[in-house]
Every structure is written in structure tokens, then in C-alpha cells.
Coordinates of N, CA and C in Angstrom, one line a residue:
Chain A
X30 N 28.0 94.4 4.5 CA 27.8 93.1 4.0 C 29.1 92.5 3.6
X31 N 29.3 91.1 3.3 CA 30.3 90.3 3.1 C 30.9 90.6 2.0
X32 N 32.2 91.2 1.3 CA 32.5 91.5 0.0 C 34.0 91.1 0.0
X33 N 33.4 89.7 -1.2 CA 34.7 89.3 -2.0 C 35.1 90.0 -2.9
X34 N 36.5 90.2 -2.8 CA 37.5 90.6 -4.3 C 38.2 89.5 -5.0
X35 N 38.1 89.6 -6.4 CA 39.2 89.2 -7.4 C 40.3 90.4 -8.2
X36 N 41.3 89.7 -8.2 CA 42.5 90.5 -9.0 C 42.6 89.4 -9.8
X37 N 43.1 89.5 -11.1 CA 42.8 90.7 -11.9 C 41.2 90.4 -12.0
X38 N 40.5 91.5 -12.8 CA 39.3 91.4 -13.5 C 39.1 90.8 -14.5
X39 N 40.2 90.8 -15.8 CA 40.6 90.1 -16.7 C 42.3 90.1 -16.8
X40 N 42.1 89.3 -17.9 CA 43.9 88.9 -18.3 C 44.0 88.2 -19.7
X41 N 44.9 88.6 -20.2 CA 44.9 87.9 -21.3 C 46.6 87.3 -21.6
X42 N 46.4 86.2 -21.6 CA 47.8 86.2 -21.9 C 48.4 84.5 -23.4
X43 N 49.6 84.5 -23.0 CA 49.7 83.3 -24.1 C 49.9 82.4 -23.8
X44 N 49.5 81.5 -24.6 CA 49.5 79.9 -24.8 C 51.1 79.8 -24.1
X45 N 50.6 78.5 -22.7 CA 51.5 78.1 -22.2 C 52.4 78.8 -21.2
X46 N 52.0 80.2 -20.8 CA 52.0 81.2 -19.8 C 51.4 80.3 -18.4
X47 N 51.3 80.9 -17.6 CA 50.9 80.3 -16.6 C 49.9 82.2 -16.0
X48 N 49.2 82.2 -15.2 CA 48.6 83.2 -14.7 C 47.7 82.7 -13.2
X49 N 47.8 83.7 -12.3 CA 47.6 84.0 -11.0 C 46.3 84.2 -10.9
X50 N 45.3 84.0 -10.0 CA 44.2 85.0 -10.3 C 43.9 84.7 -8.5
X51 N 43.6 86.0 -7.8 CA 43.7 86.2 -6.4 C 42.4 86.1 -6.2
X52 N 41.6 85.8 -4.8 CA 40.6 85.5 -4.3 C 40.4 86.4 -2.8
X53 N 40.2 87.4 -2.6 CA 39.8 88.0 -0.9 C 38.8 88.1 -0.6
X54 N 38.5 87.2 0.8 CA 37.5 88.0 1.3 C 37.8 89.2 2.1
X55 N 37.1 90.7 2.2 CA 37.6 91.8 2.4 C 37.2 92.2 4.1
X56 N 36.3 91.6 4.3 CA 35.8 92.0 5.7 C 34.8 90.8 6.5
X57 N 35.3 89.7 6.1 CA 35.5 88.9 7.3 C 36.2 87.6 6.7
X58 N 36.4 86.6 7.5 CA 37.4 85.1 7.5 C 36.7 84.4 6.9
X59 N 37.3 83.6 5.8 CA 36.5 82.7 4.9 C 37.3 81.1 5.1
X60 N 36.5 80.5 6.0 CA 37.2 79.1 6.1 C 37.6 78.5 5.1
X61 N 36.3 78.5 3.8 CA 36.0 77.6 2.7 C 35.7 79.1 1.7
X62 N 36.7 78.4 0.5 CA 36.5 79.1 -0.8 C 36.3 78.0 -1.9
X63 N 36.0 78.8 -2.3 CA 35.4 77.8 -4.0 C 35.6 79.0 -5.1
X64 N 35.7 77.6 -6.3 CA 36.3 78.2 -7.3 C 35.7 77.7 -8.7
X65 N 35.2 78.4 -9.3 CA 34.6 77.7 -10.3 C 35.1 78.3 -11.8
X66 N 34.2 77.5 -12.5 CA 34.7 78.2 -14.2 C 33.1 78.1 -14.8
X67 N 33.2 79.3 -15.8 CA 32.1 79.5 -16.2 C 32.1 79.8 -17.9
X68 N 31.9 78.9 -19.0 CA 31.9 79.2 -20.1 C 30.6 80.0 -20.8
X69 N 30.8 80.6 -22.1 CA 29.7 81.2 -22.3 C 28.8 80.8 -21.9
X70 N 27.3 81.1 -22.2 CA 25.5 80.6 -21.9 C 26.0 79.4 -20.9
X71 N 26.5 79.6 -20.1 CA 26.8 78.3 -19.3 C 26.5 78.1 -18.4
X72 N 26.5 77.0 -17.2 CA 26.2 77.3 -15.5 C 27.6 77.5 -14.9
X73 N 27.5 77.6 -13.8 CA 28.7 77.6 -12.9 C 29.1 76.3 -12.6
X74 N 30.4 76.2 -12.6 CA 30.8 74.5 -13.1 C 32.2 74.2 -11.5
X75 N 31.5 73.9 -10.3 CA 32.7 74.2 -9.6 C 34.2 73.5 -9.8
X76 N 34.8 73.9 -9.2 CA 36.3 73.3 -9.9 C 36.8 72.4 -9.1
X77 N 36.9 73.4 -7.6 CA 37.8 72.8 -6.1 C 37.2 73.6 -5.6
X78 N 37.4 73.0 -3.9 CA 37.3 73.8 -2.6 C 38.3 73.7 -2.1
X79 N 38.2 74.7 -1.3 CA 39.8 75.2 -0.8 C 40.0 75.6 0.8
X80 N 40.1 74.7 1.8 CA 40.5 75.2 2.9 C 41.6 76.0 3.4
X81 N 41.1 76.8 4.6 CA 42.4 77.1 5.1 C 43.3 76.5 5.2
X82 N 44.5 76.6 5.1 CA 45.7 75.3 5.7 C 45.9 74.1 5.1
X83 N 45.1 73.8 4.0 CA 44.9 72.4 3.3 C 44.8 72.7 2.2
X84 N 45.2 71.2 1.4 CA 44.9 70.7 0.3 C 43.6 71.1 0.1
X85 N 43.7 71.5 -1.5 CA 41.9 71.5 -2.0 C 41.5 70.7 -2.4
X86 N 40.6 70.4 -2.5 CA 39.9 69.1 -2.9 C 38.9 69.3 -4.3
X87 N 39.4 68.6 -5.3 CA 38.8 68.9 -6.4 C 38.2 68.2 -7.4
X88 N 36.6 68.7 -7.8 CA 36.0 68.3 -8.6 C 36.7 66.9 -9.9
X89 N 35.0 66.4 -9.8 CA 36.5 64.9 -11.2 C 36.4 65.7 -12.5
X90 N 37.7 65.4 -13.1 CA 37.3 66.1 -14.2 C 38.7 67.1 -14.2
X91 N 39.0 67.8 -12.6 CA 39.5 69.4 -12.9 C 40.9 68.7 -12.4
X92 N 41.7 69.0 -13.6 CA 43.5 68.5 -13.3 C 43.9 69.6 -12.0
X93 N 44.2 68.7 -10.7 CA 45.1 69.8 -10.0 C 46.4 70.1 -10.5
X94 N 46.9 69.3 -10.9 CA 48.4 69.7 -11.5 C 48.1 71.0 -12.4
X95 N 47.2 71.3 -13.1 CA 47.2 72.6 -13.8 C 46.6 73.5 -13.4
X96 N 45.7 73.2 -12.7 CA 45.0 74.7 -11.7 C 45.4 74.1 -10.5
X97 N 46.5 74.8 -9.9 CA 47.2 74.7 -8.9 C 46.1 76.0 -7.7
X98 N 46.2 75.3 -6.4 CA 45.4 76.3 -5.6 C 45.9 76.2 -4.1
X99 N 45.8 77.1 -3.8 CA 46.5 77.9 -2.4 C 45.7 78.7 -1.7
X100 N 45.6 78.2 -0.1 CA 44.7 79.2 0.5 C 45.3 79.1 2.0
X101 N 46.2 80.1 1.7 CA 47.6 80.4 2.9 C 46.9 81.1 4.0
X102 N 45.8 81.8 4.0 CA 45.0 82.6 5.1 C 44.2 82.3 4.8
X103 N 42.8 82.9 6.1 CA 41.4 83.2 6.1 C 41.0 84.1 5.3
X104 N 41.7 84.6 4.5 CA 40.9 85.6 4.0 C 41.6 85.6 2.4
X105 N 42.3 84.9 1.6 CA 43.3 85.1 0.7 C 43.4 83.4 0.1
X106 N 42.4 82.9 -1.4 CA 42.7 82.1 -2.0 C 43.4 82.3 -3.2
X107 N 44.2 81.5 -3.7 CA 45.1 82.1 -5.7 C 44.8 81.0 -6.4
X108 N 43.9 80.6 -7.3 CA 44.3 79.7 -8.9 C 45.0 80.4 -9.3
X109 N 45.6 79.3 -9.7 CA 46.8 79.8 -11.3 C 46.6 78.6 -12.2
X110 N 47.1 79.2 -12.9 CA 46.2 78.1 -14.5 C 47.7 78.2 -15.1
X111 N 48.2 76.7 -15.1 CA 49.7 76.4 -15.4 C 49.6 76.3 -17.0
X112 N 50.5 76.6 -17.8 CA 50.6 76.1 -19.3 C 49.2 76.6 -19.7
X113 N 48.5 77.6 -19.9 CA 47.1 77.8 -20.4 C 47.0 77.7 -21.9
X114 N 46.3 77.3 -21.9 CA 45.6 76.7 -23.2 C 44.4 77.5 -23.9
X115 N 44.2 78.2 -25.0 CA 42.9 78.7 -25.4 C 41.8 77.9 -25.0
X116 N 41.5 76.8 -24.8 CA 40.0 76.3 -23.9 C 40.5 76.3 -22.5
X117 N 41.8 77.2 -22.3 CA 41.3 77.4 -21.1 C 40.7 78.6 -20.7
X118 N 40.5 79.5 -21.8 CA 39.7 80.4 -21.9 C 38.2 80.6 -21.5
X119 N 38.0 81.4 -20.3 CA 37.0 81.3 -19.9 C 36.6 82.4 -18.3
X120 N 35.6 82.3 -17.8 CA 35.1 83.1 -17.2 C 35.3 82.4 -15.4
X121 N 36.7 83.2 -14.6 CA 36.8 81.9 -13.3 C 36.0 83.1 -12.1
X122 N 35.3 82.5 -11.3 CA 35.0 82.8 -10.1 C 34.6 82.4 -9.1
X123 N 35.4 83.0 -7.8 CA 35.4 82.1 -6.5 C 34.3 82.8 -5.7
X124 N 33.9 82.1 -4.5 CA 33.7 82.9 -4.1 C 33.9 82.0 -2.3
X125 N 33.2 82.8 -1.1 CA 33.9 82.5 -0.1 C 32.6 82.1 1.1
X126 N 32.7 81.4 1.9 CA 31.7 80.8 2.3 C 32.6 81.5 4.4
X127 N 31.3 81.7 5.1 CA 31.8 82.2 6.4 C 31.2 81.3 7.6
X128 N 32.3 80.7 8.1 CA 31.8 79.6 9.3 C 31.4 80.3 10.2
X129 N 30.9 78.9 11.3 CA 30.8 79.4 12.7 C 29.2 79.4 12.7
X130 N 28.5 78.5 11.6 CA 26.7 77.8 12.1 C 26.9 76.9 11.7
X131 N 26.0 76.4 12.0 CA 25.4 74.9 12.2 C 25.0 74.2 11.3
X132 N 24.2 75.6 10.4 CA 23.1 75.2 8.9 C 24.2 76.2 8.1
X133 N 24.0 75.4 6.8 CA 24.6 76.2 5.2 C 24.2 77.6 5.5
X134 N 25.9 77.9 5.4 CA 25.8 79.8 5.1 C 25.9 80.1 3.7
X135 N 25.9 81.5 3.2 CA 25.3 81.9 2.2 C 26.9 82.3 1.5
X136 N 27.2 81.7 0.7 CA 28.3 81.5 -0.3 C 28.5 83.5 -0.9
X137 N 29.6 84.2 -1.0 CA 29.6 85.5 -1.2 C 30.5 85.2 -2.7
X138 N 30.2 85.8 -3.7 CA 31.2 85.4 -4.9 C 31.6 86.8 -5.5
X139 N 32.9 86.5 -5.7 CA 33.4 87.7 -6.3 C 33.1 87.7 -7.5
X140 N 33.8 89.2 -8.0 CA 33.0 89.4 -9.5 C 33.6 88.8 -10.5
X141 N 34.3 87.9 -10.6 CA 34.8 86.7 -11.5 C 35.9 87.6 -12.1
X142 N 36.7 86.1 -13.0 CA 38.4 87.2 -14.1 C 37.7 86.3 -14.9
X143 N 37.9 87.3 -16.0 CA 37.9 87.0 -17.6 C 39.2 86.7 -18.1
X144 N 39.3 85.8 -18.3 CA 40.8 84.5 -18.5 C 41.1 84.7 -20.4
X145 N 41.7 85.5 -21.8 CA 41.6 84.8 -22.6 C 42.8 84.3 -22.9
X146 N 43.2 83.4 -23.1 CA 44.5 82.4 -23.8 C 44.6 82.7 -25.5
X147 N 45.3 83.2 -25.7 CA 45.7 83.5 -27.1 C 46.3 82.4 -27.9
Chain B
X5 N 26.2 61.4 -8.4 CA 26.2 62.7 -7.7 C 24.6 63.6 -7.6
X6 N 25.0 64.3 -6.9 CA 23.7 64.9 -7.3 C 23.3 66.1 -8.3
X7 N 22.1 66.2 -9.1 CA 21.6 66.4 -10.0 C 20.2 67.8 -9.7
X8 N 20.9 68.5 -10.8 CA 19.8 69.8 -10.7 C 19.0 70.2 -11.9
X9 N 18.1 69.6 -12.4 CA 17.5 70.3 -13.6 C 16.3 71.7 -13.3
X10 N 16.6 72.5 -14.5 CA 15.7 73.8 -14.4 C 15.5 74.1 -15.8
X11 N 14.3 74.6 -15.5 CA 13.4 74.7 -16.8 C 12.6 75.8 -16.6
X12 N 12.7 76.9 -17.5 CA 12.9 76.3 -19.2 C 14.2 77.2 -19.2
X13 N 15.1 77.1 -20.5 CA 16.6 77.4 -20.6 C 16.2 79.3 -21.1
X14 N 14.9 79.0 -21.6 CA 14.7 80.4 -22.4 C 13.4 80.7 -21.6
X15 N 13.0 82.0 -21.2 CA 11.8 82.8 -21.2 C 11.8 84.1 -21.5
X16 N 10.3 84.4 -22.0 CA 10.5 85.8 -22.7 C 9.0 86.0 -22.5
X17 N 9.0 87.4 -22.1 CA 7.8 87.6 -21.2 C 7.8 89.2 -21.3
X18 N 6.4 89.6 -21.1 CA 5.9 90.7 -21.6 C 5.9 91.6 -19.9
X19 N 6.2 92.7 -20.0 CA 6.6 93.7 -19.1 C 5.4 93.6 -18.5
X20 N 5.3 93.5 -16.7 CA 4.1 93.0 -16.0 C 3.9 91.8 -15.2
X21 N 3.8 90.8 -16.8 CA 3.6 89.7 -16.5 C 4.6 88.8 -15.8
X22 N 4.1 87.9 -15.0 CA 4.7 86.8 -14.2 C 5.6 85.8 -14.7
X23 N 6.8 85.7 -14.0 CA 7.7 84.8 -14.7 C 7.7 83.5 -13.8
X24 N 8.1 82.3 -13.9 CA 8.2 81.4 -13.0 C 9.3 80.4 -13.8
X25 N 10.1 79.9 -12.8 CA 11.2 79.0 -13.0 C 11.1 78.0 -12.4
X26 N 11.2 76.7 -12.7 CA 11.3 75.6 -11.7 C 12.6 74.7 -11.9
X27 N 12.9 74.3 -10.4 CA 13.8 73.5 -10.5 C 13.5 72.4 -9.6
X28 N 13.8 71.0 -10.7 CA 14.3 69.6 -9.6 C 15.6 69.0 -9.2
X29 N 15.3 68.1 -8.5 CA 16.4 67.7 -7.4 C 16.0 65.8 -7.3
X30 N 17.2 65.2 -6.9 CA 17.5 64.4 -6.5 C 17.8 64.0 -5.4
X31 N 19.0 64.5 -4.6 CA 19.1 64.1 -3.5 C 18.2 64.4 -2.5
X32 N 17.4 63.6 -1.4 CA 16.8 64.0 -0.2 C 17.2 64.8 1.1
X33 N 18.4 65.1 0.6 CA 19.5 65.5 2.2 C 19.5 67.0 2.2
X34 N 19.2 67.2 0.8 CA 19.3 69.1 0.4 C 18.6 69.6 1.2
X35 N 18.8 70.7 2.1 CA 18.3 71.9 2.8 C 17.9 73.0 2.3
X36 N 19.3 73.7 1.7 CA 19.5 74.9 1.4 C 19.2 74.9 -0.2
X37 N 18.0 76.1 -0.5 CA 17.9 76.0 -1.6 C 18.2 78.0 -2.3
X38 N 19.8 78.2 -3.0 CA 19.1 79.5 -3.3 C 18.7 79.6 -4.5
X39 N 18.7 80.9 -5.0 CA 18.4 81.4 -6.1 C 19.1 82.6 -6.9
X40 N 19.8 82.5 -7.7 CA 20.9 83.5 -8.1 C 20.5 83.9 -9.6
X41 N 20.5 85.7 -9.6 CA 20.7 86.3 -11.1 C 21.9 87.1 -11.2
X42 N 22.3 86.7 -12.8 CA 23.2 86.9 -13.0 C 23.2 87.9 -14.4
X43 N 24.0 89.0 -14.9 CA 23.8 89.6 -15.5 C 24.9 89.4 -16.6
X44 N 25.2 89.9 -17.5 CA 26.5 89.6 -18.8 C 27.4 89.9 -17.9
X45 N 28.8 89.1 -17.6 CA 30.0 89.4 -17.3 C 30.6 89.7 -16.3
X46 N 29.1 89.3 -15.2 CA 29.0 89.7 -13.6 C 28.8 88.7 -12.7
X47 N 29.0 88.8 -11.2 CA 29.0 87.6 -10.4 C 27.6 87.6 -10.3
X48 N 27.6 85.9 -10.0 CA 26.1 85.8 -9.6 C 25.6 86.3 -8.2
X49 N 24.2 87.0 -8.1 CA 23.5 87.7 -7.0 C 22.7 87.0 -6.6
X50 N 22.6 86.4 -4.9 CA 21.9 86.0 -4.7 C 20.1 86.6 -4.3
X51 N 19.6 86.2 -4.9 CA 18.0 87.1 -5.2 C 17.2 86.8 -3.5
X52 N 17.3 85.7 -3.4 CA 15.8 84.9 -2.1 C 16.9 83.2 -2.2
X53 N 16.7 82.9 -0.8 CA 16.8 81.3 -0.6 C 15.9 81.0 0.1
X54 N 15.7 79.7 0.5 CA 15.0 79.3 1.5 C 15.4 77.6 1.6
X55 N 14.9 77.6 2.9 CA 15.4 76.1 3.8 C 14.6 75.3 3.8
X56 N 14.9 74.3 4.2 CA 13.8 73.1 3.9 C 12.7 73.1 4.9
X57 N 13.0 73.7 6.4 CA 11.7 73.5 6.9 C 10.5 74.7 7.0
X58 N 10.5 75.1 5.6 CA 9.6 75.8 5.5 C 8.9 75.7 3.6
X59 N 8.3 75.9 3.6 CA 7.2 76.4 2.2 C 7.6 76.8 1.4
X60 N 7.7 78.4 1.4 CA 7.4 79.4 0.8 C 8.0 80.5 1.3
X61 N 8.6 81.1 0.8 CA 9.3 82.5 1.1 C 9.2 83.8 0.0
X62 N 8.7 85.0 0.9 CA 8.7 85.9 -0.6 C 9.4 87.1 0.0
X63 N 9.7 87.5 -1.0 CA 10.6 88.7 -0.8 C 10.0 90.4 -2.4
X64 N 9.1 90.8 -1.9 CA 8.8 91.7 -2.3 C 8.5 91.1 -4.0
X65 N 8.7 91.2 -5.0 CA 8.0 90.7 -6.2 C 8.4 89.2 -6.3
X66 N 9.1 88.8 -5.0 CA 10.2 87.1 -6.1 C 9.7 87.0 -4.7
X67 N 9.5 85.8 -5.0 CA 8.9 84.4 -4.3 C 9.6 83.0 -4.4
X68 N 9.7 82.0 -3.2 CA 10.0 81.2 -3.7 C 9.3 79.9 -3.2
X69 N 8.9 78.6 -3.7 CA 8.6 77.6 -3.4 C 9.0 76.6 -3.2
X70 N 9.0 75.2 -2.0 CA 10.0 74.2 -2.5 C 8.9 73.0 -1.5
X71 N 9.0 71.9 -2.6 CA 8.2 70.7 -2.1 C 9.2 70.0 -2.1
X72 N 9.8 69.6 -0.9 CA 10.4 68.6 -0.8 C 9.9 67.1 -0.9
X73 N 8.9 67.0 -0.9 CA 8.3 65.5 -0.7 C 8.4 65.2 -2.6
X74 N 7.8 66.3 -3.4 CA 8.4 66.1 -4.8 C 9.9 66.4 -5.5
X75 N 10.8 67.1 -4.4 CA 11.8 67.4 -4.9 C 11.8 68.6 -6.3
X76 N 11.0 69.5 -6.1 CA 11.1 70.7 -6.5 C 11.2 72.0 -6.1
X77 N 11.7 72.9 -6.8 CA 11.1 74.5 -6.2 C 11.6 75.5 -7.1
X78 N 10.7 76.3 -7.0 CA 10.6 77.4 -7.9 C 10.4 78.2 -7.6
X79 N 10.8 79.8 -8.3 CA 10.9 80.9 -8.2 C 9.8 81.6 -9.1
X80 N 9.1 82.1 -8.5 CA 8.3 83.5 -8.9 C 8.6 85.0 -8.6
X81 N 8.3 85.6 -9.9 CA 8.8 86.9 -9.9 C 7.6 87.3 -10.5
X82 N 7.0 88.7 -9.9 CA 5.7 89.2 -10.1 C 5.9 90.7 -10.7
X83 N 5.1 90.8 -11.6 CA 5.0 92.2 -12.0 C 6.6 92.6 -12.7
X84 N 7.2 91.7 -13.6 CA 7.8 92.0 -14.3 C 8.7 93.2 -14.9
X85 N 9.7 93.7 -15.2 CA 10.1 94.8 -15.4 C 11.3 94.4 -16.4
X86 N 11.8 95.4 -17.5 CA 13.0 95.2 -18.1 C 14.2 94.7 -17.1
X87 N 14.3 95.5 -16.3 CA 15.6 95.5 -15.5 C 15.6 94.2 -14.4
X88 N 14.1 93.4 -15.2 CA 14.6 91.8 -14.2 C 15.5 91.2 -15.4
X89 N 15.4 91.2 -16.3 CA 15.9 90.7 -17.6 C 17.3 90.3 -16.9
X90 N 17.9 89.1 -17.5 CA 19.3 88.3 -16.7 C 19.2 86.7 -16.8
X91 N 20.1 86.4 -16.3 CA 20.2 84.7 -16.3 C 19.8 84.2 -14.8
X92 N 19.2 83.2 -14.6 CA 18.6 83.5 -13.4 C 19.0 81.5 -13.2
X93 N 19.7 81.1 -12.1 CA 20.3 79.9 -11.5 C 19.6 79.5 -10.8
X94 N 19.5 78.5 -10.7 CA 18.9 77.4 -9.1 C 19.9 77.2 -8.4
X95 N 20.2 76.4 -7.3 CA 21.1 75.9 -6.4 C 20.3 75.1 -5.3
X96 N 20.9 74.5 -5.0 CA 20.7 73.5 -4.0 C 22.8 72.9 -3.5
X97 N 22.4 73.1 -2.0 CA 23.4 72.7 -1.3 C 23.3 70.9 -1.1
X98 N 24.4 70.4 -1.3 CA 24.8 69.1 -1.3 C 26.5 68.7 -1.1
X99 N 25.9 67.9 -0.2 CA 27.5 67.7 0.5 C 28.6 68.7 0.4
X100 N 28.0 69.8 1.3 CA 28.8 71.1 1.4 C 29.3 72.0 0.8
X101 N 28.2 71.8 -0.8 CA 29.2 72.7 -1.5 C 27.8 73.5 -2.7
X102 N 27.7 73.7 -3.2 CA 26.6 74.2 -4.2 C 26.3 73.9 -5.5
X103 N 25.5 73.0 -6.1 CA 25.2 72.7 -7.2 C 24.3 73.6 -8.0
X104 N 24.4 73.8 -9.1 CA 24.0 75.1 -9.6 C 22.8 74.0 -10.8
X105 N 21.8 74.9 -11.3 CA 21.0 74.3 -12.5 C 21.8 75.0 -13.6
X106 N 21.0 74.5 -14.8 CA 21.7 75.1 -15.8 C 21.4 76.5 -16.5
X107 N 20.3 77.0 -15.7 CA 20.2 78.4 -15.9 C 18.9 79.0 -16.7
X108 N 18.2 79.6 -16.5 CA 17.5 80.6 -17.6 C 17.7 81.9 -18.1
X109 N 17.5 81.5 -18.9 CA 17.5 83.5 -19.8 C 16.3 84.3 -19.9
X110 N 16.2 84.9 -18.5 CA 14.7 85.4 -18.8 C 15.0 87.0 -19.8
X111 N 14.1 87.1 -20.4 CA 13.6 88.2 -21.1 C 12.5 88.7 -21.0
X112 N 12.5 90.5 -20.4 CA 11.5 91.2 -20.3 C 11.0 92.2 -21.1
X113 N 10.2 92.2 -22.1 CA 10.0 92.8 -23.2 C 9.1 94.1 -22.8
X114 N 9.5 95.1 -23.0 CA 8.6 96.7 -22.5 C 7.9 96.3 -23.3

């Protein structure tokens, strides 16, 4: 089956740090990744989409200047959360969508990073 | 934009018994409808989807329904067990991307 990774799993770091958080798909090419944030008792809140080779395109609301995103290969997206902030504390996960039909494929999501900002 | 409500935010249900979730919709363009449980601290799993040119789809205890002409659909889960216990999502695909409901908390009480 299709299986996304995230690095790290969690992180914790300080106010105004900046932090990486990696996106793979492991075993096959993911045209489209997505990236979401998830606060406690919450729904999944997407952030951006992220093409290969392109600009992501992002939700209203989500500052690109602070969640900077990159998706250099088919298989390999990165948020990084610039200057973090304690509300930016929270639960991120992407996950990776696999072209090549006609009709909506079935979105694969990694096991999210536990983000806390100190 | 388009819009997902699901109801109810809480259920709590007795080991056995039948749980059911519903969700509505707005936009008419939606096709893809899944359904995702999610557990504390973990990615969401997708359970059963189904597409628009069909009914009804089941998958061993979970089922799912969708009336497009009313713009709803719901999930049935049969015969209950602790280990369904989780947060349990709607979705619906819209302009290529996934809109999520706001979730239930089901609870299965032995």
C-alpha cells in the first residue's frame, strides 16, 4: 500500500526558532501534497497544496511567508514554520495524493509532527 | 466556499449497538465522499468512501450512504465494539482538495 512519512514525529522548540518538518511519499510519486494543521478536539484545517515544481497555493487565512513550503521532487514535501510562535503550537499533517486517473484518488496521510513552541 | 456539517460532535453508545453519523454538503459538484477515523495523536484512516454514482457501499460492519439529490451521507457502523471508539471525519472532495467535517467522538461503552 501507499505509505507516507513524516520527520520529525514531534519537536519542540523556542519561540522565534524556525523548524523543518519533512513530508515522503515512500513507495510511489506524489504529484499533489497537502498540508494541514490540526488543533486539539479539532478537524483537519488544510493549510496549502503543494505541487511538484511549483508554488503552493494556500489556504486564506495561512501566511505563506511563515509556513514556507517546498516540494523539490515527487516524492519529498518540507513546511517550515518561520519565527514560531506558541499558537503555533499544534498537530501538522500532510499527506500525499497519486496521479495518473481521471476521478479523485484516495489522499495517503502521514502520521502527523507534534509541533510545541515554548 | 464549500461547507461540511456532521452531526452529532459527541456519541456514546453501548457495545453492540449501532452507531450512525451524518453529514451535509453544499456544493453539487462533489463526487468523492470519504470517511476517516482517527485515534489520539494519530493520522487519520481512511475507513469506506464512496462516489457519487452510486448509493450505498458497505464494507463489513461500516456502511455508507449518500443522497445526493439531499446533499447528505452517512456512515453506519454495526455491531459496535470498544475498539471502534475514535474520532470519526466526513470529507467530501471539492475543487481538488478535501474538506473535512468537524468530527465526532464516538464512544463505545463495554
Amino acid at each position: 500500500g501507499a505509505v507516507v512519512s513524516q520527520h520529525p514525529s514531534w519537536v519542540i522548540c523556542k519561540s522565534g526558532t524556525s523548524v523543518k518538518i519533512e513530508c515522503r511519499s515512500l513507495d510511489f510519486q506524489a504529484t499533489t501534497m497537502f498540508w494541514y494543521r490540526q488543533f486539539p478536539k479539532q478537524s483537519l484545517m488544510l493549510m496549502a497544496t503543494s505541487n511538484e515544481g511549483s508554488k503552493a497555493t494556500y489556504e486564506q487565512g495561512v501566511e505563506k511567508d511563515k509556513f514556507l513550503i517546498n516540494h523539490a521532487s515527487l516524492t519529498l514535501s518540507t513546511l517550515t514554520v518561520t519565527s514560531a510562535h506558541p499558537e503555533d503550537s499544534s498537530f501538522y499533517i500532510c499527506s500525499a495524493l497519486q496521479g495518473g486517473s481521471s476521478s479523485y484518488n484516495e489522499q495517503f496521510f502521514g502520521p502527523g509532527t507534534r509541533l510545541t513552541v515554548l | 466556499g464549500e461547507n461540511v456539517e456532521q452531526h452529532p460532535s459527541t456519541l456514546s453508545v453501548q457495545e453492540g449497538d449501532s452507531a450512525v453519523i451524518k453529514c451535509t454538503y453544499s456544493d453539487s459538484a462533489s463526487n468523492y465522499f470519504p470517511w476517516y477515523k482517527q485515534e489520539l495523536g494519530k493520522r487519520p484512516q481512511l475507513i469506506i468512501d464512496i462516489r457519487s454514482n452510486v448509493g450505498e457501499k458497505k464494507d463489513q460492519r461500516i456502511a455508507v450512504t449518500l443522497n445526493k439529490t439531499a446533499k447528505h451521507f452517512s456512515l453506519h457502523i454495526t455491531e459496535t465494539q470498544p475498539e471502534d471508539s475514535a474520532v470519526y471525519f466526513c470529507a467530501l472532495e471539492g475543487g481538488g482538495k478535501l474538506i473535512f467535517g468537524q468530527g465526532t467522538e464516538l464512544s463505545v461503552k463495554p
